[in-house]
mmCIF file of C-alpha atoms and ligand atoms in Angstrom:
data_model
loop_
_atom_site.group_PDB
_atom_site.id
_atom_site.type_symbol
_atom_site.label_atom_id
_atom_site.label_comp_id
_atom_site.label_asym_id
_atom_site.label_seq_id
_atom_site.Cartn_x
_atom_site.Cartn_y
_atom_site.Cartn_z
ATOM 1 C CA UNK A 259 0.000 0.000 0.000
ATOM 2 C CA UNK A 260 0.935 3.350 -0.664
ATOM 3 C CA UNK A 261 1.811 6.074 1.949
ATOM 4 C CA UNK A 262 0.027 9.022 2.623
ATOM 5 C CA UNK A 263 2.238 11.725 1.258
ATOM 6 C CA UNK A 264 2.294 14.629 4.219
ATOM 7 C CA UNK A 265 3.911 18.235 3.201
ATOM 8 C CA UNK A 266 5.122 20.373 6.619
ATOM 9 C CA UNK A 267 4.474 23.735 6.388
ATOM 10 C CA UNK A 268 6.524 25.957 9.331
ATOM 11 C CA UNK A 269 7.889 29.570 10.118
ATOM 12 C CA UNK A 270 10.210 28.488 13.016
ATOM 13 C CA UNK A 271 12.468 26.075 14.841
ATOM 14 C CA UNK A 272 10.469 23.290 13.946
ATOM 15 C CA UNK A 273 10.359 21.179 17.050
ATOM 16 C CA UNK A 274 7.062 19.591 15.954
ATOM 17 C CA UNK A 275 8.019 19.140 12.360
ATOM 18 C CA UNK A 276 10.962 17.390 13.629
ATOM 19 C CA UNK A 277 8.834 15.181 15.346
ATOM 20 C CA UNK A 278 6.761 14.413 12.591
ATOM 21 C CA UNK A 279 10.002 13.725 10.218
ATOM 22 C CA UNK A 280 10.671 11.235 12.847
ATOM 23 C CA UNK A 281 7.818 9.654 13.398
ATOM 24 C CA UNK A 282 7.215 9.257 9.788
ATOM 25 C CA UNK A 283 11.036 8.090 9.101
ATOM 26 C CA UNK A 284 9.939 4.703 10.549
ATOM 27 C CA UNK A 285 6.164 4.604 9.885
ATOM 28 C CA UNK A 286 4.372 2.514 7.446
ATOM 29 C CA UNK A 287 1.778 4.926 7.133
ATOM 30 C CA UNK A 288 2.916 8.262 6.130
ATOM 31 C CA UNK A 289 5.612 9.734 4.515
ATOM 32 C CA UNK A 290 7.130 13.119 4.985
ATOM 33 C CA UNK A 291 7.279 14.822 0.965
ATOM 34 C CA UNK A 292 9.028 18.222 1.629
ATOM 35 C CA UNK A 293 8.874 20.792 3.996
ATOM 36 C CA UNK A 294 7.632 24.165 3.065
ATOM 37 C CA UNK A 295 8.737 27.669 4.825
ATOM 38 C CA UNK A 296 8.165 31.082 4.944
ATOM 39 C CA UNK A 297 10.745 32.164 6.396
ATOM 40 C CA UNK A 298 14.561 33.020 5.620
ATOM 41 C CA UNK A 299 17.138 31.356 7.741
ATOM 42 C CA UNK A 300 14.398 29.203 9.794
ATOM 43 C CA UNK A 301 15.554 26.466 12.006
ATOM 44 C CA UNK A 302 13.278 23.964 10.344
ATOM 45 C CA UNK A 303 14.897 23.840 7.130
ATOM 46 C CA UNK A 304 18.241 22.476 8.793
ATOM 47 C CA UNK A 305 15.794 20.002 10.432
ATOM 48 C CA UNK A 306 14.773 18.946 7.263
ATOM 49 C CA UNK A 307 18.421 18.392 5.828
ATOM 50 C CA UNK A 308 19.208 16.129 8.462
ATOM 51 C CA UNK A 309 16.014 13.875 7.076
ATOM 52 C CA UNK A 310 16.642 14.480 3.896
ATOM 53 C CA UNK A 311 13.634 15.979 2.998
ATOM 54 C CA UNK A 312 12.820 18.330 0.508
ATOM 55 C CA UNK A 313 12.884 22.169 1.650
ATOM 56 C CA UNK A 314 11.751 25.009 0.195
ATOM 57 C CA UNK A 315 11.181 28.575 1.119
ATOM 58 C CA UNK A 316 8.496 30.831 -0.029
ATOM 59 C CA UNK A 317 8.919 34.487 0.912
ATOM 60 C CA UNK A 318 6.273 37.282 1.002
ATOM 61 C CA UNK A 319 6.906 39.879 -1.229
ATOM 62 C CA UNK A 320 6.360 43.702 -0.679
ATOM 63 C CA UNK A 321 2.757 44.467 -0.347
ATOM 64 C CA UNK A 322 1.899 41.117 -1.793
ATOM 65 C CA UNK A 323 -1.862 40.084 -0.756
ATOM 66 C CA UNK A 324 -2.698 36.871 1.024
ATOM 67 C CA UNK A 325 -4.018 35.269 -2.130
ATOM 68 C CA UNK A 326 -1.211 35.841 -4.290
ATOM 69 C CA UNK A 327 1.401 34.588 -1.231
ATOM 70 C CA UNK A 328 -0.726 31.245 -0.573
ATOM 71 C CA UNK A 329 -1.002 31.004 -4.493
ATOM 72 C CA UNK A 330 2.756 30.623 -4.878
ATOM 73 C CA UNK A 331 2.731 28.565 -1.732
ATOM 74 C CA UNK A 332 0.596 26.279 -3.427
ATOM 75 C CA UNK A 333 1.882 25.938 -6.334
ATOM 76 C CA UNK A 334 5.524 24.714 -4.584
ATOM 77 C CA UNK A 335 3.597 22.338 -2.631
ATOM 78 C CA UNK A 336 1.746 20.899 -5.359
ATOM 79 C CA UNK A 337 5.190 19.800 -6.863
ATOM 80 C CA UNK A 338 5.275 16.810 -4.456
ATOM 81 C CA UNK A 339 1.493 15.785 -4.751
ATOM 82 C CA UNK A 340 0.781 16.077 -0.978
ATOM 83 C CA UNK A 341 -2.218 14.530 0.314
ATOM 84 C CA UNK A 342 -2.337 16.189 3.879
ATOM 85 C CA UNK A 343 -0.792 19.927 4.646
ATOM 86 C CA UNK A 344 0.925 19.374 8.384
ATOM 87 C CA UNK A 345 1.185 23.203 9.562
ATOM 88 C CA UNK A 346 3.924 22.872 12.614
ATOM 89 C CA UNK A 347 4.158 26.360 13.673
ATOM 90 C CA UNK A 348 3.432 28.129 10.255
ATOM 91 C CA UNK A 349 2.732 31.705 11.597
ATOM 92 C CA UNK A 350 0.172 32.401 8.399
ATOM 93 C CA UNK A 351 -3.594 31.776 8.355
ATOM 94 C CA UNK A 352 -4.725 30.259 5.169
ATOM 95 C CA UNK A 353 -6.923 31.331 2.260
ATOM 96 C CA UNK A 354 -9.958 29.676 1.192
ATOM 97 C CA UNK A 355 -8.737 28.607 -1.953
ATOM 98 C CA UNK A 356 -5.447 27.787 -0.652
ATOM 99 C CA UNK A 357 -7.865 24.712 1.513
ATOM 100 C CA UNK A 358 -10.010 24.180 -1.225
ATOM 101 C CA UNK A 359 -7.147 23.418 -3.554
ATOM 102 C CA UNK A 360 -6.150 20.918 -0.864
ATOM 103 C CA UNK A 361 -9.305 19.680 -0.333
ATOM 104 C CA UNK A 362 -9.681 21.150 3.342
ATOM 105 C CA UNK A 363 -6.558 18.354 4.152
ATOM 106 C CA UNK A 364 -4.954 20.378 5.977
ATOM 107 C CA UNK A 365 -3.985 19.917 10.168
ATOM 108 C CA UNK A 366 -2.459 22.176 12.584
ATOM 109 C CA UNK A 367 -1.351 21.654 16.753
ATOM 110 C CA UNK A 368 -2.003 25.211 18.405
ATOM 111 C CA UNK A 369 -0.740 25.069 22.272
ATOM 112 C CA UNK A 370 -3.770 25.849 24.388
ATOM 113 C CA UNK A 371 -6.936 23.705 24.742
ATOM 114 C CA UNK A 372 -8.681 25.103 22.367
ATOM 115 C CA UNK A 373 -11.309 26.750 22.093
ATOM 116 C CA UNK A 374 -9.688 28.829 24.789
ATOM 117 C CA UNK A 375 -6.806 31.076 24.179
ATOM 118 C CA UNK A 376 -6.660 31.464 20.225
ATOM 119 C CA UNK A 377 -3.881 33.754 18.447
ATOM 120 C CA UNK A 378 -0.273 34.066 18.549
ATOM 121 C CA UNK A 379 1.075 33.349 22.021
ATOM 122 C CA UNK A 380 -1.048 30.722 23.520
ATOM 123 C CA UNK A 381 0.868 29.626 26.751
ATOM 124 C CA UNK A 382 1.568 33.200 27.367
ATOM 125 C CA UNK A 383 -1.767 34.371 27.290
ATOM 126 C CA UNK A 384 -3.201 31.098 29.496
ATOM 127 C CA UNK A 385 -0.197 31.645 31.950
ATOM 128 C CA UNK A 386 -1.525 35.393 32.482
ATOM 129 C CA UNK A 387 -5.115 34.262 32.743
ATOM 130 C CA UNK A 388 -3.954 32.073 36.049
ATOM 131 C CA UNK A 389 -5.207 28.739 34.476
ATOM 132 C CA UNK A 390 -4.683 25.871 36.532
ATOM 133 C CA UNK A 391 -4.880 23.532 33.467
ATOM 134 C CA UNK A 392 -3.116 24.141 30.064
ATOM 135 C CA UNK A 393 -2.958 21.806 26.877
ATOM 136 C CA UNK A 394 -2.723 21.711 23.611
ATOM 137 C CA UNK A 395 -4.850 21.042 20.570
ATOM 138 C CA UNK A 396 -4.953 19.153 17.340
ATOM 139 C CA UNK A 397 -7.370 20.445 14.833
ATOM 140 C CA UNK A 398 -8.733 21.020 11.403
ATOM 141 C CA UNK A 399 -7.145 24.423 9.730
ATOM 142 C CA UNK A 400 -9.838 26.555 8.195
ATOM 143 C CA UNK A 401 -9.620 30.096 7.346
ATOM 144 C CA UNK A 402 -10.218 31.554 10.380
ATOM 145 C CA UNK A 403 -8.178 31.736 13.646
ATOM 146 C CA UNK A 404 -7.636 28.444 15.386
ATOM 147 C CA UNK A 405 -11.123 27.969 14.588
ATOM 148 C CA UNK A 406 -11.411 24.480 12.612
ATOM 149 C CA UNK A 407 -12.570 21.270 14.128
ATOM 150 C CA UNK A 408 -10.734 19.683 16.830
ATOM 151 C CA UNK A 409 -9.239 16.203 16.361
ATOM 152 C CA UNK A 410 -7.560 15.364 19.878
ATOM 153 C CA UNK A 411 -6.518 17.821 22.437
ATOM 154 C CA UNK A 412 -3.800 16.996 25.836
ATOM 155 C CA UNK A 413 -4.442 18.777 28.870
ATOM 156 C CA UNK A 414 -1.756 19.330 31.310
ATOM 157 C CA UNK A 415 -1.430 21.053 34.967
ATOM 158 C CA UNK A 416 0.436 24.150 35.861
ATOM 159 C CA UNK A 417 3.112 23.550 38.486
ATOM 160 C CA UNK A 418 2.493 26.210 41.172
ATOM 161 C CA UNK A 419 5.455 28.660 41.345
ATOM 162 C CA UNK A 420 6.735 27.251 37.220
ATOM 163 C CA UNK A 421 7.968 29.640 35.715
ATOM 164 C CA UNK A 422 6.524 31.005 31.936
ATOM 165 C CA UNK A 423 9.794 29.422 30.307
ATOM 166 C CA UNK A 424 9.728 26.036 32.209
ATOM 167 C CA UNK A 425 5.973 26.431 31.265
ATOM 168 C CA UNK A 426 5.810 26.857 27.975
ATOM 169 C CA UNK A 427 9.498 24.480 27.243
ATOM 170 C CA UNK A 428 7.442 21.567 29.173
ATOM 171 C CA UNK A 429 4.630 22.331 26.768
ATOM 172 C CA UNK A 430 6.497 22.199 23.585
ATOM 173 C CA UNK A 431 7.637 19.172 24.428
ATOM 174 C CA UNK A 432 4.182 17.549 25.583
ATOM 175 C CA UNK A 433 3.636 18.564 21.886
ATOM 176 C CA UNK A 434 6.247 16.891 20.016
ATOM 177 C CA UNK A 435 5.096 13.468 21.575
ATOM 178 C CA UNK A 436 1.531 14.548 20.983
ATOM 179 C CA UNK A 437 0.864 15.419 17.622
ATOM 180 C CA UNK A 438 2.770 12.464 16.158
ATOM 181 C CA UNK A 439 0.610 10.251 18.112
ATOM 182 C CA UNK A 440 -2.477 11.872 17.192
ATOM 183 C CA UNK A 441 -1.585 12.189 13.076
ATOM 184 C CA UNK A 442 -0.478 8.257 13.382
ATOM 185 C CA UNK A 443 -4.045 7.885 15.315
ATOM 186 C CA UNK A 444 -5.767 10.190 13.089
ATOM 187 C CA UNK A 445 -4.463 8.185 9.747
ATOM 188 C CA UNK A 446 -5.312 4.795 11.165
ATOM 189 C CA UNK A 447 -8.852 6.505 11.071
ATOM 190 C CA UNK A 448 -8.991 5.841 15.759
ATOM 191 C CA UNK A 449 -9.634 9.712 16.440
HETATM 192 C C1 LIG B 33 4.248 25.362 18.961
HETATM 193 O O1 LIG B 33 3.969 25.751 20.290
HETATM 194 C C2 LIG B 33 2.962 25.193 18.164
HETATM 195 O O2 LIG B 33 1.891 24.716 18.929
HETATM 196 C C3 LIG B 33 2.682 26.625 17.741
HETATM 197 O O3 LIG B 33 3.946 27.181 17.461
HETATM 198 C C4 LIG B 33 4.964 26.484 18.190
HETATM 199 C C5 LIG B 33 5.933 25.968 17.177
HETATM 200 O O4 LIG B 33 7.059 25.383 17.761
HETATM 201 N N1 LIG B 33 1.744 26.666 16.654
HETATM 202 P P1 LIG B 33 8.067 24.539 16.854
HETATM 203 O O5 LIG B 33 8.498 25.444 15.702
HETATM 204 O O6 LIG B 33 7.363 23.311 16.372
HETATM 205 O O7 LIG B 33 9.230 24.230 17.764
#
């Protein structure tokens, strides 16, 4: 049988899509095709030499709209037939086509327990709320903000007196054991 053909799509260090690369290195399931970026000089793309996966890197241009970025974007990912877009801390919400053209395949992990705390920082903004329980959250991407379906979520307690750093660091990593687990549930069709 053939794999399912997963593109990564990150901004960052890449911690999860490291992960991923791993998990999938070994998997009979799934199969990492490239890893996309959007962003110069991003940790992930030296993550992805050490798997020898396919990088690329897709800058936005001066004053270029959404559509025309994710148009380019897609196009580059197309190249390696993807069947499921993994977004591992891709800092860019997503057109409508840009889903449609991927037929609305497309996952992301987003570190609160959704739908609580949405947006850019969310350990930082739980940690200033004084939760008592943090998590994170696998879900559906659609073109709003952290707003598609949830797949699986992980909660977690706050230590009392942790600090935001050994917060957020414990987090990360709850995250790179998580979302593996949950895309090697999710394609045996379990969540
Ligand atoms: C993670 O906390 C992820 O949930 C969020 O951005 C962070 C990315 O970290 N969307 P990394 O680049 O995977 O290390």
């Amino acid at each position: 049988m053939s794999k399912i053909k997963l593109a990564i799509l990150a901004s960052g260090s890449g911690s999860n899509a490291e992960a991923i690369m791993k998990w999938a290195a070994t998997s009979d399931l799934a199969e990492v095709v490239c890893v996309g970026c959007n962003k110069k000089a991003a940790m992930v793309i030296s993550r992805a030499e050490i798997f020898n996966i396919p990088k690329f890197t897709v800058l936005k241009r001066k004053k270029e709209t959404r559509e025309s970025f994710d148009e380019r974007m897609t196009k580059s990912l197309s190249e390696y037939k993807p069947d499921w877009i993994i977004l591992a801390g891709y800092m860019r919400l997503l057109t409508e086509d840009f889903l449609k053209h991927f037929k609305y395949q497309v996952i992301n992990i987003h570190p609160s327990l959704l739908p609580m705390f949405p947006g850019l920082d969310g350990y930082g903004d739980a940690f200033k709320a004084g939760v008592l329980e943090s998590g994170c959250t696998v879900h559906y991407v659609d073109a709003g903000l952290d707003s598609g379906e949830i797949i699986d979520q992980c909660k977690f307690p706050l230590i009392p007196g942790e600090s935001f750093e050994d917060f957020k660091r414990r987090g990360l990593a709850i995250e790179n054991k998580f979302y593996p687990e949950v895309l090697e549930k999710f394609f045996k069709g379990f969540v």
